Amino acid sequence: MKFVTLVCSLLFCLPSFAQENFPDGTPIPDWFRQNEIVNIETLGDKYKITDYSVVNDSTLIQTEKIQAVIDQASSKGGGVVIIPKGTYLSGALFFKPKTHLYLEEGAVLKGSDDISNFPIINTRIEGQSLKYFAALVNADGVNGFTISGKGTINGNGLRYWKSFWLRRSVIPKCTNMDELRPRLVHVSNSDDVQISGVRLINSPFWTTHIYKCNNVKLLNLYIFSPAAPVKAPSTDAIDIDVCSNVLVKNCYLSVNDDAIALKGGKGPWADKDSNNGSNTNIIIEDCTYGFCHSALTCGSESIHNRNIILRRCTINQASRLLWLKMRADTPQNYEYILVEDIKGNAKSFLYVKPWTQFFDLKDRKDVPMSYSDHVTMRNIDFDCDVFFNVSASEQYKLSNFKFENLNIKAKNGDCDKSVISSFEWDNVKVNQ
């Protein structure tokens, strides 16, 4: 009897060991399933900031003292900078090779609401490489960088948000580049990065921005910014910008903009600029979404996304499940995208339309053609206002879409299949 039970158990477990593939058929590496949280005991010496004259005071700016701890850890071969229980106010911090950040339970690293505490540096914003304010936590060229623990990084964004909306009331076309403010976390040009366990809240601008990184894991994060009473403008939870092999797992995402946005460059010649590039092999799984503009967005500054998976997630109060921003002044290719095993609700199930905000062809005479193909949405039980919010356009071509095993309740369940070439349906139920 025990033998039979063992055999049955092994047979039951077999599917979990089966080889999984990305949407284009290439195997998903085991790296995506090896998700142990970093053990700070393996990362070198520990540097608790309160051992270096940093005090628990939410009103006292201590940027220089905290940076000095990071610099000392770096000068001695690396180690873990520990934020203990308490609240510590800081401007921009810059982590060095072999240094790490750990926040104990009850610890709060609080961002200054004075923009002068964030220096202007060469960085990356909205698909452009330019001078802009540093983030609160910065790591550039820091392979193996980790942020971990059960504490909080609080962007303290209220003053920035109010300033943005005040300026927009006077200048209706005010943009993020006009009302400048810092991001919360920016990691760039780094491999083997893990951010786990912490709370990332109230960012003045984008919350977590990773640029030109490979092998990045974002695990068990709580990412939040409010939609009321003051909207937190453009506080995207996670912006993935020219990266490969990225896993977002077991995260809670609720922000006043896109939850996960794939970036990569913008402009009529964006595909010729070495600062820009593709996002490839991205998996978002087992996440829970609160309010957001979209659960997964390609764009608005993006030239190529390939092998993108969103799966086993619960969506609540999103404006869109999948949003393909087709930017009229940028050549784009969004391909091999899979959205599966989703439940919840949003205003729109699929949203694909021309994105014309800040349209600028510069010296290009023709409008670049864009593409989206091999997009599959399957095994989804969903409520929405609009099922198929998709427009035809001469600027882009949509092809090889597949809807499979969908159970949809929609106020508007209409679908114009003619706007997509090779559009396959299998067991799709839309109840209006």
Short mmCIF file of N, CA and C in Angstrom, two decimals, residues 322 324 326 332-338 350 352 369-377 388 390-393 395-403 416-424:
data_model
loop_
_atom_site.label_atom_id
_atom_site.label_comp_id
_atom_site.label_asym_id
_atom_site.label_seq_id
_atom_site.Cartn_x
_atom_site.Cartn_y
_atom_site.Cartn_z
N LEU A 322 -4.10 43.48 -20.27
CA LEU A 322 -2.94 43.57 -21.17
C LEU A 322 -3.10 44.80 -22.04
N LEU A 324 -1.15 46.98 -25.00
CA LEU A 324 -0.09 47.15 -25.99
C LEU A 324 -0.14 48.59 -26.48
N MET A 326 0.91 51.15 -28.82
CA MET A 326 1.51 51.21 -30.15
C MET A 326 1.86 52.67 -30.45
N GLN A 332 8.21 49.35 -33.34
CA GLN A 332 8.03 48.44 -32.23
C GLN A 332 7.73 47.03 -32.71
N ASN A 333 8.10 46.07 -31.89
CA ASN A 333 7.75 44.68 -32.16
C ASN A 333 7.52 43.99 -30.83
N TYR A 334 6.26 43.68 -30.53
CA TYR A 334 5.88 42.96 -29.32
C TYR A 334 5.49 41.55 -29.74
N GLU A 335 6.30 40.56 -29.38
CA GLU A 335 6.06 39.23 -29.91
C GLU A 335 6.23 38.14 -28.86
N TYR A 336 5.49 37.07 -29.08
CA TYR A 336 5.55 35.89 -28.20
C TYR A 336 5.22 36.29 -26.75
N ILE A 337 3.98 36.70 -26.57
CA ILE A 337 3.47 37.10 -25.27
C ILE A 337 2.40 36.11 -24.85
N LEU A 338 2.48 35.62 -23.62
CA LEU A 338 1.51 34.67 -23.08
C LEU A 338 0.93 35.20 -21.79
N LEU A 350 -8.36 43.29 -23.15
CA LEU A 350 -7.24 43.55 -24.06
C LEU A 350 -7.40 44.96 -24.62
N VAL A 352 -5.52 47.64 -27.20
CA VAL A 352 -4.48 47.92 -28.21
C VAL A 352 -4.95 49.11 -29.05
N MET A 369 6.58 51.48 -39.17
CA MET A 369 5.60 50.42 -38.96
C MET A 369 5.95 49.63 -37.71
N SER A 370 4.93 49.26 -36.95
CA SER A 370 5.12 48.44 -35.75
C SER A 370 4.32 47.15 -35.86
N TYR A 371 4.67 46.19 -34.99
CA TYR A 371 4.06 44.86 -35.09
C TYR A 371 3.80 44.30 -33.70
N SER A 372 2.77 43.49 -33.62
CA SER A 372 2.56 42.65 -32.45
C SER A 372 2.01 41.32 -32.94
N ASP A 373 2.71 40.25 -32.59
CA ASP A 373 2.27 38.95 -33.09
C ASP A 373 2.58 37.84 -32.09
N HIS A 374 1.91 36.73 -32.28
CA HIS A 374 2.02 35.57 -31.38
C HIS A 374 1.71 35.98 -29.94
N VAL A 375 0.50 36.47 -29.76
CA VAL A 375 -0.01 36.84 -28.44
C VAL A 375 -1.11 35.85 -28.06
N THR A 376 -0.94 35.17 -26.94
CA THR A 376 -1.91 34.16 -26.49
C THR A 376 -2.46 34.55 -25.13
N MET A 377 -3.78 34.50 -25.00
CA MET A 377 -4.45 34.72 -23.72
C MET A 377 -5.35 33.52 -23.47
N PHE A 388 -12.87 43.60 -25.77
CA PHE A 388 -11.92 43.73 -26.88
C PHE A 388 -11.81 45.20 -27.25
N VAL A 390 -9.75 47.18 -28.97
CA VAL A 390 -8.67 47.13 -29.95
C VAL A 390 -9.07 47.91 -31.19
N SER A 391 -8.18 48.76 -31.67
CA SER A 391 -8.45 49.55 -32.87
C SER A 391 -7.48 49.18 -33.98
N ALA A 392 -7.98 49.20 -35.19
CA ALA A 392 -7.12 49.01 -36.37
C ALA A 392 -6.36 50.31 -36.64
N SER A 393 -5.20 50.20 -37.26
CA SER A 393 -4.41 51.37 -37.59
C SER A 393 -3.47 51.04 -38.74
N GLN A 395 -0.56 52.23 -38.86
CA GLN A 395 0.80 52.31 -38.31
C GLN A 395 1.28 50.99 -37.74
N TYR A 396 0.37 50.01 -37.53
CA TYR A 396 0.80 48.74 -36.95
C TYR A 396 0.01 47.58 -37.53
N LYS A 397 0.61 46.39 -37.38
CA LYS A 397 -0.03 45.16 -37.82
C LYS A 397 -0.11 44.20 -36.63
N LEU A 398 -1.29 43.63 -36.43
CA LEU A 398 -1.53 42.65 -35.37
C LEU A 398 -1.78 41.31 -36.01
N SER A 399 -1.07 40.26 -35.58
CA SER A 399 -1.24 38.96 -36.22
C SER A 399 -0.97 37.82 -35.25
N ASN A 400 -1.54 36.66 -35.56
CA ASN A 400 -1.31 35.43 -34.79
C ASN A 400 -1.63 35.60 -33.31
N PHE A 401 -2.84 36.08 -33.05
CA PHE A 401 -3.36 36.13 -31.68
C PHE A 401 -4.20 34.87 -31.45
N LYS A 402 -4.23 34.44 -30.18
CA LYS A 402 -5.04 33.27 -29.83
C LYS A 402 -5.73 33.50 -28.50
N PHE A 403 -7.06 33.31 -28.49
CA PHE A 403 -7.86 33.30 -27.26
C PHE A 403 -8.30 31.87 -27.02
N ASP A 416 -14.22 42.68 -32.88
CA ASP A 416 -14.02 42.80 -34.32
C ASP A 416 -12.77 42.01 -34.68
N LYS A 417 -12.96 40.77 -35.08
CA LYS A 417 -11.83 39.89 -35.37
C LYS A 417 -11.03 40.34 -36.60
N SER A 418 -11.61 41.20 -37.41
CA SER A 418 -10.95 41.59 -38.66
C SER A 418 -9.71 42.45 -38.42
N VAL A 419 -9.55 43.03 -37.22
CA VAL A 419 -8.40 43.90 -37.00
C VAL A 419 -7.13 43.10 -36.71
N ILE A 420 -7.27 41.78 -36.55
CA ILE A 420 -6.12 40.92 -36.29
C ILE A 420 -6.04 39.85 -37.36
N SER A 421 -4.89 39.72 -37.97
CA SER A 421 -4.68 38.69 -38.98
C SER A 421 -4.35 37.37 -38.29
N SER A 422 -5.00 36.30 -38.67
CA SER A 422 -4.81 34.97 -38.07
C SER A 422 -5.14 35.03 -36.58
N PHE A 423 -6.42 35.15 -36.31
CA PHE A 423 -6.93 35.28 -34.95
C PHE A 423 -7.69 33.99 -34.61
N GLU A 424 -7.14 33.19 -33.70
CA GLU A 424 -7.70 31.88 -33.38
C GLU A 424 -8.48 31.94 -32.07
#
